[in-house]
Short mmCIF file of C-alpha atoms and ligand atoms in Angstrom, two decimals:
data_model
loop_
_atom_site.label_atom_id
_atom_site.label_comp_id
_atom_site.label_asym_id
_atom_site.label_seq_id
_atom_site.Cartn_x
_atom_site.Cartn_y
_atom_site.Cartn_z
CA MET A 287 -47.11 -72.93 47.21
CA GLY A 288 -47.68 -72.95 43.42
CA GLU A 289 -50.03 -75.67 41.43
CA LYS A 290 -48.36 -77.99 39.20
CA GLY A 291 -50.89 -77.34 36.23
CA ASN A 292 -54.66 -76.48 36.86
CA ASP A 293 -55.92 -79.49 36.36
CA ILE A 294 -56.91 -82.33 38.62
CA TYR A 295 -55.37 -85.45 38.41
CA ASP A 296 -57.13 -88.65 38.65
CA LEU A 297 -54.87 -90.66 40.34
CA ILE A 298 -51.36 -89.89 41.87
CA ILE A 299 -48.89 -93.11 42.15
CA VAL A 300 -46.56 -92.02 45.09
CA GLY A 301 -43.79 -94.33 44.57
CA GLY A 302 -42.16 -96.11 41.74
CA GLY A 303 -41.60 -99.66 42.92
CA PRO A 304 -43.27 -102.51 41.39
CA GLY A 305 -46.32 -102.01 43.19
CA GLY A 306 -46.78 -98.17 41.96
CA LEU A 307 -45.38 -99.19 38.37
CA SER A 308 -48.28 -101.99 38.15
CA ALA A 309 -50.68 -99.19 39.13
CA GLY A 310 -49.66 -96.77 36.41
CA ILE A 311 -49.89 -99.79 33.84
CA TYR A 312 -53.61 -100.16 35.11
CA ALA A 313 -54.59 -96.83 35.75
CA MET A 314 -53.31 -95.88 32.39
CA ARG A 315 -55.43 -99.05 30.86
CA ALA A 316 -58.68 -97.36 32.77
CA ALA A 317 -57.78 -93.90 30.94
CA LEU A 318 -57.30 -92.27 34.40
CA LYS A 319 -55.46 -89.42 34.45
CA THR A 320 -52.45 -90.23 36.54
CA VAL A 321 -48.93 -89.15 37.31
CA LEU A 322 -46.21 -91.21 39.20
CA VAL A 323 -43.81 -89.26 41.58
CA GLU A 324 -40.80 -91.19 42.21
CA MET A 325 -37.44 -89.28 43.01
CA GLY A 326 -34.92 -92.37 43.06
CA SER A 327 -34.85 -94.91 39.84
CA PRO A 328 -38.13 -96.73 39.06
CA GLY A 329 -37.96 -100.16 40.72
CA GLY A 330 -37.41 -99.82 44.64
CA GLN A 331 -36.25 -102.30 46.52
CA MET A 332 -36.66 -104.61 43.31
CA MET A 333 -33.82 -102.86 41.58
CA LEU A 334 -31.12 -103.76 44.56
CA SER A 335 -32.15 -107.51 44.06
CA ASP A 336 -29.52 -109.32 41.91
CA GLU A 337 -31.43 -112.13 40.73
CA VAL A 338 -35.24 -112.47 41.07
CA GLU A 339 -36.45 -116.43 40.69
CA ASN A 340 -39.74 -116.09 41.71
CA TYR A 341 -41.81 -113.76 39.08
CA PRO A 342 -44.04 -115.54 37.40
CA GLY A 343 -43.01 -115.94 33.41
CA PHE A 344 -39.51 -115.33 34.27
CA GLU A 345 -37.43 -118.15 35.49
CA HIS A 346 -34.28 -115.83 36.23
CA ILE A 347 -33.77 -112.27 35.88
CA SER A 348 -31.96 -109.38 37.47
CA GLY A 349 -33.91 -106.99 39.89
CA ALA A 350 -32.58 -104.04 37.38
CA GLU A 351 -33.77 -105.89 34.29
CA LEU A 352 -37.13 -106.24 36.21
CA SER A 353 -37.59 -102.46 36.77
CA MET A 354 -36.66 -101.77 33.49
CA LYS A 355 -39.36 -103.59 32.09
CA PHE A 356 -41.64 -102.64 34.48
CA SER A 357 -40.80 -98.85 33.91
CA GLN A 358 -40.82 -98.98 29.72
CA HIS A 359 -44.55 -101.16 29.85
CA ALA A 360 -46.13 -98.09 31.98
CA GLN A 361 -44.46 -95.59 30.05
CA SER A 362 -45.59 -97.39 26.73
CA TYR A 363 -49.18 -96.05 28.07
CA GLY A 364 -47.84 -92.80 28.32
CA LEU A 365 -47.43 -92.17 32.06
CA GLN A 366 -46.09 -89.35 33.24
CA MET A 367 -43.51 -89.77 35.94
CA LEU A 368 -42.27 -86.93 37.59
CA ALA A 369 -38.39 -87.05 39.27
CA GLN A 370 -39.03 -85.20 42.59
CA GLU A 371 -39.40 -85.49 46.14
CA ALA A 372 -43.01 -85.90 47.62
CA VAL A 373 -43.14 -83.95 50.99
CA ALA A 374 -46.56 -84.49 52.51
CA VAL A 375 -50.05 -85.82 51.65
CA GLU A 376 -52.86 -84.18 52.75
CA PRO A 377 -56.23 -85.45 52.50
CA GLY A 378 -59.21 -83.59 51.46
CA MET A 379 -62.82 -83.79 51.10
CA GLU A 380 -63.07 -82.88 47.21
CA PHE A 381 -59.65 -84.01 46.35
CA HIS A 382 -56.41 -85.34 47.86
CA THR A 383 -53.04 -83.29 47.50
CA LEU A 384 -49.44 -84.33 47.45
CA ARG A 385 -47.08 -81.37 48.36
CA LEU A 386 -43.61 -81.53 46.55
CA ALA A 387 -39.95 -80.60 47.96
CA GLY A 388 -39.82 -78.07 45.33
CA GLY A 389 -42.67 -75.85 46.84
CA GLU A 390 -45.07 -77.02 44.30
CA SER A 391 -48.27 -79.51 44.94
CA LEU A 392 -50.41 -82.09 42.81
CA ARG A 393 -54.36 -82.26 43.21
CA ALA A 394 -56.12 -86.17 42.80
CA TYR A 395 -59.35 -87.57 43.32
CA SER A 396 -57.58 -90.69 44.24
CA ILE A 397 -53.72 -91.20 45.66
CA ILE A 398 -51.77 -94.34 45.91
CA LEU A 399 -49.08 -94.85 48.57
CA ALA A 400 -46.27 -96.99 47.34
CA MET A 401 -43.55 -95.42 49.38
CA GLY A 402 -42.03 -99.10 50.20
CA GLY A 403 -39.92 -99.60 52.93
CA SER A 404 -36.11 -99.40 53.70
CA PRO A 405 -33.44 -101.34 55.25
CA ARG A 406 -33.44 -101.88 59.15
CA LYS A 407 -30.43 -100.85 60.70
CA LEU A 408 -28.45 -102.81 63.59
CA ASN A 409 -27.57 -99.71 65.46
CA ILE A 410 -24.26 -100.67 66.65
CA PRO A 411 -21.15 -98.94 67.08
CA GLY A 412 -19.35 -98.58 63.69
CA GLU A 413 -22.27 -99.23 61.70
CA SER A 414 -23.07 -95.95 60.90
CA GLU A 415 -19.42 -94.76 60.71
CA TYR A 416 -17.96 -96.99 58.22
CA HIS A 417 -21.15 -97.21 56.11
CA GLY A 418 -19.61 -97.00 52.67
CA ARG A 419 -16.56 -97.92 54.17
CA GLY A 420 -17.50 -101.40 54.40
CA VAL A 421 -20.67 -101.78 55.86
CA SER A 422 -23.31 -102.14 53.58
CA TYR A 423 -27.26 -102.80 52.54
CA CYS A 424 -26.79 -103.66 49.06
CA ALA A 425 -24.93 -106.97 47.96
CA VAL A 426 -25.43 -106.34 44.53
CA CYS A 427 -24.46 -102.64 44.64
CA ASP A 428 -21.22 -103.36 46.95
CA GLY A 429 -20.58 -107.09 46.67
CA PHE A 430 -17.85 -106.60 43.99
CA PHE A 431 -15.46 -104.34 46.29
CA PHE A 432 -15.14 -107.65 48.06
CA LYS A 433 -13.32 -110.02 45.25
CA GLY A 434 -11.68 -112.47 47.32
CA ARG A 435 -12.46 -111.17 50.51
CA THR A 436 -14.14 -112.43 53.92
CA VAL A 437 -17.57 -110.99 54.88
CA VAL A 438 -20.17 -111.38 57.68
CA VAL A 439 -24.07 -111.20 56.29
CA VAL A 440 -26.15 -110.76 59.13
CA GLY A 441 -29.72 -111.78 59.32
CA GLY A 442 -31.65 -115.14 58.95
CA GLY A 443 -34.25 -114.20 56.41
CA ASP A 444 -34.65 -114.84 52.59
CA THR A 445 -32.99 -111.47 51.62
CA ALA A 446 -29.84 -112.64 54.05
CA ALA A 447 -30.28 -115.95 52.30
CA GLU A 448 -30.17 -114.76 48.87
CA GLU A 449 -27.37 -111.87 49.00
CA ALA A 450 -25.36 -114.91 51.42
CA LEU A 451 -25.28 -116.95 48.29
CA TYR A 452 -24.81 -114.04 45.78
CA LEU A 453 -21.54 -112.69 47.74
CA ALA A 454 -20.39 -116.42 47.93
CA LYS A 455 -19.87 -116.06 44.31
CA LEU A 456 -17.38 -113.44 45.01
CA ALA A 457 -15.94 -113.35 48.22
CA ARG A 458 -13.62 -115.77 49.67
CA LYS A 459 -15.55 -116.84 52.38
CA VAL A 460 -19.21 -115.65 53.77
CA TYR A 461 -20.11 -115.84 57.42
CA LEU A 462 -23.55 -115.78 57.95
CA VAL A 463 -24.48 -114.80 61.32
CA HIS A 464 -28.00 -115.56 62.72
CA ARG A 465 -29.52 -114.63 66.07
CA ARG A 466 -31.18 -118.00 66.50
CA ASP A 467 -30.59 -121.87 66.03
CA ALA A 468 -33.46 -121.70 62.76
CA LEU A 469 -33.37 -119.65 60.01
CA ARG A 470 -36.44 -117.74 58.58
CA ALA A 471 -35.34 -118.29 54.97
CA SER A 472 -37.30 -120.82 52.51
CA MET A 473 -36.13 -124.12 52.33
CA ILE A 474 -34.80 -123.83 49.27
CA LEU A 475 -32.35 -120.90 50.09
CA GLN A 476 -31.58 -123.15 53.09
CA GLN A 477 -30.42 -126.06 51.19
CA ARG A 478 -28.24 -123.82 48.98
CA LEU A 479 -26.72 -122.22 51.71
CA LYS A 480 -25.77 -125.74 53.20
CA ASP A 481 -24.42 -126.66 49.65
CA ASP A 482 -22.20 -123.77 49.17
CA CYS A 483 -18.61 -123.99 51.02
CA ASN A 484 -18.19 -120.73 50.98
CA ILE A 485 -20.68 -120.09 53.48
CA GLU A 486 -20.62 -120.69 57.07
CA ILE A 487 -23.15 -120.34 59.49
CA VAL A 488 -22.73 -118.29 62.92
CA TRP A 489 -26.06 -119.83 64.83
CA ASN A 490 -27.41 -117.81 68.09
CA ALA A 491 -24.98 -114.96 67.38
CA VAL A 492 -25.66 -111.43 67.27
CA ALA A 493 -23.23 -108.31 66.20
CA THR A 494 -22.43 -106.02 68.56
CA GLU A 495 -19.82 -103.79 67.37
CA ILE A 496 -17.77 -103.20 64.12
CA LEU A 497 -14.17 -102.84 64.23
CA ALA A 498 -12.13 -100.62 61.30
CA ASP A 499 -8.54 -100.00 60.64
CA LYS A 500 -7.22 -97.09 58.03
CA ASN A 501 -8.44 -99.49 55.09
CA GLY A 502 -12.30 -99.59 56.49
CA VAL A 503 -13.90 -102.63 58.46
CA CYS A 504 -11.30 -105.34 59.57
CA ALA A 505 -13.64 -107.03 61.72
CA VAL A 506 -16.92 -107.89 63.63
CA ARG A 507 -17.52 -108.66 67.64
CA LEU A 508 -19.82 -110.87 68.01
CA LYS A 509 -21.99 -112.13 71.38
CA ASP A 510 -23.59 -115.88 71.49
CA THR A 511 -27.32 -115.38 72.41
CA GLN A 512 -27.15 -118.30 74.56
CA ASN A 513 -24.03 -117.77 76.98
CA GLY A 514 -23.17 -114.57 76.13
CA ALA A 515 -19.37 -115.25 75.30
CA PRO A 516 -17.80 -112.52 72.76
CA ARG A 517 -16.48 -113.46 69.50
CA GLU A 518 -14.74 -111.46 66.81
CA LEU A 519 -14.52 -112.47 63.28
CA ALA A 520 -11.87 -110.92 61.18
CA ALA A 521 -13.77 -109.47 57.93
CA GLU A 522 -13.40 -106.60 55.64
CA GLY A 523 -17.32 -106.28 54.69
CA ILE A 524 -20.34 -106.62 56.65
CA PHE A 525 -23.63 -106.79 55.13
CA ILE A 526 -26.65 -106.28 57.26
CA PHE A 527 -30.21 -107.63 56.07
CA ILE A 528 -32.53 -107.80 59.06
CA GLY A 529 -35.96 -106.24 57.54
CA PHE A 530 -36.64 -103.09 56.49
CA ASN A 531 -38.89 -100.44 58.18
CA PRO A 532 -41.98 -99.25 56.07
CA ASN A 533 -41.51 -95.85 54.91
CA ASN A 534 -44.53 -94.05 56.62
CA GLN A 535 -43.20 -90.87 57.34
CA LEU A 536 -45.70 -89.20 54.13
CA VAL A 537 -48.84 -91.30 55.71
CA PRO A 538 -50.97 -88.01 57.15
CA ALA A 539 -52.35 -88.85 60.41
CA GLY A 540 -55.85 -90.39 60.43
CA ILE A 541 -54.57 -93.40 58.27
CA LYS A 542 -55.00 -96.41 59.64
CA MET A 543 -51.02 -98.41 60.54
CA ASN A 544 -50.86 -101.21 62.60
CA ALA A 545 -48.24 -101.55 65.46
CA ASP A 546 -45.05 -102.28 63.23
CA GLY A 547 -45.79 -98.81 61.28
CA TYR A 548 -47.42 -101.06 57.85
CA VAL A 549 -50.68 -98.86 56.79
CA VAL A 550 -53.85 -100.91 56.96
CA ALA A 551 -56.34 -101.43 54.00
CA ASP A 552 -59.51 -103.32 52.69
CA GLU A 553 -59.59 -105.91 49.96
CA LYS A 554 -59.41 -103.26 47.30
CA CYS A 555 -56.36 -101.71 49.29
CA GLU A 556 -57.97 -98.85 50.47
CA THR A 557 -57.20 -97.31 53.52
CA ASN A 558 -59.55 -95.97 56.20
CA THR A 559 -59.59 -92.70 54.17
CA PRO A 560 -61.53 -92.66 50.89
CA GLY A 561 -59.75 -92.50 47.82
CA ILE A 562 -56.20 -92.86 49.67
CA PHE A 563 -55.17 -96.68 48.47
CA VAL A 564 -51.65 -98.29 49.86
CA VAL A 565 -50.08 -101.10 47.96
CA GLY A 566 -46.90 -102.92 48.32
CA ASP A 567 -43.93 -103.21 51.25
CA LEU A 568 -45.69 -99.95 52.97
CA LYS A 569 -49.07 -102.20 53.34
CA GLU A 570 -50.12 -104.52 56.04
CA LYS A 571 -49.87 -108.19 54.59
CA TYR A 572 -48.58 -111.80 55.44
CA ALA A 573 -45.72 -111.83 52.54
CA ARG A 574 -43.43 -109.02 50.77
CA GLN A 575 -42.94 -110.37 47.15
CA ILE A 576 -42.37 -108.49 43.75
CA VAL A 577 -45.80 -110.02 42.31
CA ILE A 578 -47.79 -109.37 45.76
CA ALA A 579 -46.90 -105.60 45.31
CA ALA A 580 -47.46 -105.75 41.46
CA ALA A 581 -51.07 -107.50 42.38
CA GLU A 582 -51.90 -104.90 44.85
CA GLY A 583 -50.75 -102.20 42.05
CA SER A 584 -53.37 -103.55 40.16
CA THR A 585 -56.37 -104.18 42.44
CA ALA A 586 -55.56 -100.22 43.57
CA ALA A 587 -55.61 -99.00 40.26
CA LEU A 588 -58.72 -100.68 39.37
CA ALA A 589 -60.71 -99.72 42.70
CA ALA A 590 -59.37 -96.16 42.10
CA ALA A 591 -60.82 -95.90 38.77
CA HIS A 592 -63.85 -97.25 39.97
CA TYR A 593 -63.81 -94.52 43.18
CA VAL A 594 -62.88 -91.81 40.43
CA GLU A 595 -65.71 -92.56 38.28
CA ASN A 596 -68.35 -92.41 41.00
CA LYS A 597 -66.53 -88.94 42.37
CA LYS A 598 -66.82 -87.54 39.44
CA ALA A 599 -70.58 -88.64 39.08
CA GLY A 600 -71.27 -86.76 42.03
CA ARG A 601 -72.44 -90.35 43.80
CA ALA A 602 -70.96 -90.07 47.30
CA GLU A 603 -71.03 -93.24 48.65
CA THR A 604 -67.64 -93.60 49.57
CA CYS A 605 -66.67 -89.64 50.16
CA GLU A 606 -66.90 -89.44 53.65
CA LEU A 607 -63.36 -88.85 55.68
CA PRO A 608 -63.04 -90.30 59.25
CA PRO A 609 -63.56 -88.16 61.92
CA GLU A 610 -59.79 -87.79 62.79
CA LEU A 611 -59.44 -85.94 59.29
CA LEU A 612 -62.64 -83.94 58.95
CA LYS A 613 -60.68 -81.16 61.14
CA GLU A 614 -57.85 -80.96 58.52
CA ALA A 615 -59.83 -81.50 55.69
P1 NAP B 862 -37.69 -110.89 57.26
O1 NAP B 862 -38.10 -112.01 56.68
O2 NAP B 862 -38.23 -109.89 58.16
O3 NAP B 862 -36.09 -111.43 58.06
C1 NAP B 862 -35.37 -110.52 58.95
C2 NAP B 862 -34.17 -111.69 59.79
O4 NAP B 862 -33.35 -110.47 60.31
C3 NAP B 862 -34.65 -112.51 60.81
O5 NAP B 862 -34.19 -113.65 60.26
C4 NAP B 862 -34.45 -111.78 61.76
O6 NAP B 862 -34.23 -112.82 62.69
C5 NAP B 862 -33.35 -110.98 61.43
N1 NAP B 862 -33.35 -109.87 62.33
C6 NAP B 862 -33.98 -108.78 62.71
N2 NAP B 862 -33.82 -107.98 63.58
C7 NAP B 862 -32.18 -108.56 63.72
C8 NAP B 862 -31.43 -108.13 64.60
N3 NAP B 862 -31.69 -106.78 65.20
N4 NAP B 862 -30.23 -108.43 65.05
C9 NAP B 862 -29.97 -109.56 64.24
N5 NAP B 862 -31.35 -110.23 63.31
C10 NAP B 862 -32.26 -109.35 63.07
O7 NAP B 862 -36.38 -109.84 56.23
P2 NAP B 862 -36.37 -110.00 54.76
O8 NAP B 862 -35.29 -111.24 54.72
O9 NAP B 862 -35.64 -108.81 54.46
O10 NAP B 862 -38.06 -110.78 53.69
C11 NAP B 862 -38.62 -109.71 54.12
C12 NAP B 862 -39.82 -109.97 53.14
O11 NAP B 862 -39.25 -110.09 52.39
C13 NAP B 862 -39.84 -111.50 53.76
O12 NAP B 862 -41.27 -111.93 53.51
C14 NAP B 862 -39.68 -112.31 52.91
O13 NAP B 862 -40.08 -113.57 52.55
C15 NAP B 862 -39.02 -111.51 51.45
N6 NAP B 862 -38.38 -111.65 50.58
C16 NAP B 862 -38.50 -112.83 49.43
C17 NAP B 862 -37.75 -112.73 48.61
C18 NAP B 862 -37.93 -114.04 47.39
O14 NAP B 862 -38.78 -114.87 47.76
N7 NAP B 862 -37.44 -114.63 46.83
C19 NAP B 862 -36.10 -112.53 48.95
C20 NAP B 862 -36.33 -111.27 49.51
C21 NAP B 862 -37.22 -111.32 50.50
P3 NAP B 862 -35.46 -113.95 63.22
O15 NAP B 862 -35.71 -114.41 62.38
O16 NAP B 862 -34.95 -114.31 64.65
O17 NAP B 862 -36.58 -112.92 63.95
#
């Protein structure tokens, strides 16, 4: 397996969402030799947001534009961005290694894990079969195809509410199907849902099956969560927003995660493995917001700079790996 250059980086950032890009900005300003590895387009989940209204300094900005601004800002400091797939993170005593799909590897004194999360699936019949033919996890990407049509949105959180409001501008009718009798979404979004006459909330219901004809999705089968009664909604699209799962596949064994698979870190965003940090939606936290991911990116980069400085100066106060990793290092 080849090494990508002989040098050891100060910092490798894995993932180019708001957490990773913010870390890139702070790392470059701290003069860390840094590379950010991201196989998709920079921005992560932020790219999928139609309208961002709560990032300070921007009353309204599209997720795509904010992503571009983050990316341009990081690149203005000369951040090296590598469009490759990362396949393994290997902690070590002296430096940590990131293996790439092409067979090469990168080495660095510190790593920031910023891999984010992916939309959760309902796992009901028809969901995977009709993905792309009426089943979607992104209103901004696919909403246009449902102009003047009827769609079902599943979920009761901020994402479902925001996406239902977006779809209501395009679709003839939006059913918002929620499994309880109260939404989890913020009050401001709940009020907007109520005020939108294109949106009808279907309370206490879960989707059990997605039906299709030769044109794609044609109906969604529901079950009442209180009395079990079945119901069918005729709709050409179903948009699923029921939260997401952390992208923790690359998190090495020995790094502490909670029961839901989110990585646990301290106030510096450092994991239980010295020199390995975590930011954004992959990290255990109270709320998942762009501003929080960005703040964590800056925290982790500043902490990484301190860690690298100590490491290079030979001060080893933070260099002990947890026992689970010692045998692998
Ligand atoms: P979320 O807050 O976890 O909400 C997921 C929703 O899906 C909940 O209402 C949940 O129901 C429902 N659900 C989960 N599993 C289900 C299943 N199997 N079948 C049916 N329904 C199911 O996820 P999110 O809305 O994606 O938001 C994630 C985080 O991002 C949150 O912290 C949110 O505040 C934040 N966010 C913020 C903004 C913003 O501020 N502009 C925008 C988007 C997201 P229950 O309520 O019954 O659990």
